[in-house]
mmCIF file of C-alpha atoms in Angstrom:
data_model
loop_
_atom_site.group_PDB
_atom_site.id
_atom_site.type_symbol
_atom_site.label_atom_id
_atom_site.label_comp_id
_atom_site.label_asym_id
_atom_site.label_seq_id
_atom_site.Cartn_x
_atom_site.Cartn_y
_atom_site.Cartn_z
ATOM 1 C CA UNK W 1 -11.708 36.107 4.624
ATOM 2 C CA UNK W 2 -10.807 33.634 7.201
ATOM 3 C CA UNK W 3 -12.672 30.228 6.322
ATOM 4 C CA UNK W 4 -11.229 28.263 9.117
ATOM 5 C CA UNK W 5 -14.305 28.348 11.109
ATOM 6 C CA UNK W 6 -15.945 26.708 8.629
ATOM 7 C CA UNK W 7 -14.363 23.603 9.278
ATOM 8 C CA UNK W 8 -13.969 22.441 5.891
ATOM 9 C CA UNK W 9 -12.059 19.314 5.166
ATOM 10 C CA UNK W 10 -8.806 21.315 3.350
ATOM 11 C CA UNK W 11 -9.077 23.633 6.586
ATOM 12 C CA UNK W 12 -8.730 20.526 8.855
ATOM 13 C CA UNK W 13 -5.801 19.039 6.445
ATOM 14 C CA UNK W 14 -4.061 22.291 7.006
ATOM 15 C CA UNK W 15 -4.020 22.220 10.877
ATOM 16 C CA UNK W 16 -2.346 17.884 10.135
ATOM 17 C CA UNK W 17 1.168 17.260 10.401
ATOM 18 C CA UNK W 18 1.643 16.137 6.376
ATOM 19 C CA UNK W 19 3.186 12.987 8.562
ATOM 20 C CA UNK W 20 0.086 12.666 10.361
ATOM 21 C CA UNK W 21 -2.304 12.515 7.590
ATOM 22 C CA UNK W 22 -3.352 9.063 7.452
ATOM 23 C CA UNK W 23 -6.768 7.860 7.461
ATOM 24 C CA UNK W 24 -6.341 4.548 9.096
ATOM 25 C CA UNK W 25 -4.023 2.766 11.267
ATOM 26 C CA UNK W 26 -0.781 0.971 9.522
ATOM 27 C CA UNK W 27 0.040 -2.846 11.226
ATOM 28 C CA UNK W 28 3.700 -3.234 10.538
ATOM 29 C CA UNK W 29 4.368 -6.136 7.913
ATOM 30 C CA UNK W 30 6.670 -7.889 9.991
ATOM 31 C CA UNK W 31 3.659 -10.248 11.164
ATOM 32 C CA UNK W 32 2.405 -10.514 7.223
ATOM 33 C CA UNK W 33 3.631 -12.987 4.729
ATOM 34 C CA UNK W 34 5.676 -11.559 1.823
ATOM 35 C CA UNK W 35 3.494 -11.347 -1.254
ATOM 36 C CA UNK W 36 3.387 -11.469 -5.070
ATOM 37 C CA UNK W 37 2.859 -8.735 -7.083
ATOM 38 C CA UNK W 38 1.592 -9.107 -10.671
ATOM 39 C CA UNK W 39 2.048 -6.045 -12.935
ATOM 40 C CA UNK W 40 2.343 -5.341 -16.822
ATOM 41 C CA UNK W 41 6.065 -5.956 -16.536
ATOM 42 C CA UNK W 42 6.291 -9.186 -14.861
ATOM 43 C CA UNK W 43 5.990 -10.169 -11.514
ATOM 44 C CA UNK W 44 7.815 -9.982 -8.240
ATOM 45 C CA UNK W 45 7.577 -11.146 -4.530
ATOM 46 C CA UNK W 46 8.088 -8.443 -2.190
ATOM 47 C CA UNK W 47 8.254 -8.271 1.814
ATOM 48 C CA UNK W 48 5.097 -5.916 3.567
ATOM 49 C CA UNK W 49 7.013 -3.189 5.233
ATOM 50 C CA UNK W 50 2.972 -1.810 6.561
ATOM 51 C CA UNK W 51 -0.620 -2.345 5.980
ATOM 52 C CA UNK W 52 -4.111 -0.956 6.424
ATOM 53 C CA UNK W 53 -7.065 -1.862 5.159
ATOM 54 C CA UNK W 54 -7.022 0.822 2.411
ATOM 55 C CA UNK W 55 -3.002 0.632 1.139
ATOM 56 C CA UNK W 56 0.660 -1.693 1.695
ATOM 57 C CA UNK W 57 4.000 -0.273 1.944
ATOM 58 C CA UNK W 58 5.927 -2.760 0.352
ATOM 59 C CA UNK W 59 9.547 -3.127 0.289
ATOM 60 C CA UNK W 60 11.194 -4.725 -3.081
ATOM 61 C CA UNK W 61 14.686 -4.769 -5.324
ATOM 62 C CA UNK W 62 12.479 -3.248 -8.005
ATOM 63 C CA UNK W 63 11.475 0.233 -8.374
ATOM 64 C CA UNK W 64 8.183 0.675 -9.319
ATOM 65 C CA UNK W 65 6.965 4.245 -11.028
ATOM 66 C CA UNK W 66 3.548 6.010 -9.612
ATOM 67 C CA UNK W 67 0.633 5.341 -11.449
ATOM 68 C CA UNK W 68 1.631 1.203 -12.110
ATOM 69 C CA UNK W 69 -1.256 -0.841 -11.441
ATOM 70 C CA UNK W 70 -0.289 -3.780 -9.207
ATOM 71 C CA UNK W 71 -2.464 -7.172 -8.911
ATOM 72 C CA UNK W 72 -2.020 -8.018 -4.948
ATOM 73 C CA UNK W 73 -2.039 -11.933 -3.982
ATOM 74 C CA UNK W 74 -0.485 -14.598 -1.672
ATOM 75 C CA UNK W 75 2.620 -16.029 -2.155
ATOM 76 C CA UNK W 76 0.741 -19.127 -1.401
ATOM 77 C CA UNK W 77 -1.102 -20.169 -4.632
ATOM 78 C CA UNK W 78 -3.875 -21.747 -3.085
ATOM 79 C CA UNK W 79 -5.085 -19.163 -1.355
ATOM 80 C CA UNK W 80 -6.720 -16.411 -3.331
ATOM 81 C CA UNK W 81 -8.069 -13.084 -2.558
ATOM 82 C CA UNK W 82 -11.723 -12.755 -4.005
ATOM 83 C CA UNK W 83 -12.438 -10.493 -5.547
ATOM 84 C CA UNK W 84 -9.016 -9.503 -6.778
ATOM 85 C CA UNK W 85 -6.665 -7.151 -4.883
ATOM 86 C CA UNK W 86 -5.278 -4.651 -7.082
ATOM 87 C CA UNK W 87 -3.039 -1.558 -5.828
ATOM 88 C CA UNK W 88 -1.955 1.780 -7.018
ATOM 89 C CA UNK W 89 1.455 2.888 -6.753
ATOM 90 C CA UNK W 90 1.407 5.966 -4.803
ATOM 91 C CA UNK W 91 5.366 6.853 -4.418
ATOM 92 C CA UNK W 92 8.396 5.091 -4.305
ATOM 93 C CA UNK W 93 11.952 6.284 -2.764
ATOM 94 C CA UNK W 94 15.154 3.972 -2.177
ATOM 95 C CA UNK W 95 15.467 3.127 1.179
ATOM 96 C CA UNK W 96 18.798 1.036 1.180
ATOM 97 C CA UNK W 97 21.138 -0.267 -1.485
ATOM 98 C CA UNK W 98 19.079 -1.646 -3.995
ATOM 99 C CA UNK W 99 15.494 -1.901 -2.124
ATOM 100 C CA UNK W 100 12.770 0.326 -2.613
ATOM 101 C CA UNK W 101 9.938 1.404 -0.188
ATOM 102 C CA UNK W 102 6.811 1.638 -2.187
ATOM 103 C CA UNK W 103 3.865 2.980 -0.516
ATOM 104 C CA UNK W 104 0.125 1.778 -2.780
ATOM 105 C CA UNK W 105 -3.499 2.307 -2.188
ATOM 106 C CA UNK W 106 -5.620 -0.316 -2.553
ATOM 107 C CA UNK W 107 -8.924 -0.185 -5.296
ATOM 108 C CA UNK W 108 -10.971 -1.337 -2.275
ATOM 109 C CA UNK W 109 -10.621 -1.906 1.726
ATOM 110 C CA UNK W 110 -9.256 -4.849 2.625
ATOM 111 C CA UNK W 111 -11.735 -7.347 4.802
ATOM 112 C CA UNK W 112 -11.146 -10.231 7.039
ATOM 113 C CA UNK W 113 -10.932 -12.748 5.031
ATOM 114 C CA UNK W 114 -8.113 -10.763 2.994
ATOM 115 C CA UNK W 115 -6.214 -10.167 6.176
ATOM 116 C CA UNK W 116 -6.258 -14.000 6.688
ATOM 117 C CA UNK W 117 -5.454 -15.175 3.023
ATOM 118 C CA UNK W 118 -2.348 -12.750 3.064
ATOM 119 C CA UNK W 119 -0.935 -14.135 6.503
#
């Protein structure tokens, strides 16, 4: 049976590059600040490779597995992101000699204000 017709949303994800498959628009990070990342291991700052309002690709010296929970804020410590930013790691590969890309989702859309606070 040929279900295409019924335009349902894993027929329309079929006829998507995999590339292509984004939601939202990314802004490259090159006009961001870098940012700190607080997770159960520690914490890190890391530069914004891309953003959208829904996930960051971050680039950083240390990999971080899929699945780590991430707490998103300014490298700036008097500005803070209300209510807290917190980001899923979706994927990480190694990009370049010890650097990472690592590509998160966010646990809610980002909004103005956020935008502003991170740079």
């Amino acid at each position: 049976k040929d279900t295409r017709a019924l335009g349902t949303k894993e027929d329309d994800m079929d006829a998507i590059e995999p590339k292509d498959r984004r939601a939202v628009l990314r802004r490259s990070g090159n006009t961001i600040k870098p940012v700190r990342l607080r997770f159960e291991g520690g914490e890190i700052v890391a530069r914004v490779q891309d953003i959208t309002v829904a996930g960051i690709g971050i680039l950083t010296h240390q990999r971080l597995e899929p699945g780590t929970w991430l707490v998103v804020e300014s490298v700036e410590t008097t500005r803070c992101l209300s209510p807290e930013l917190r980001a899923e790691v979706q994927h990480t590969s190694k990009c370049e000699q010890e650097c990472y890309l690592v590509g998160c989702r966010f646990n809610r859309f980002l909004t103005a204000e956020d935008v502003m606070i991170l740079g």
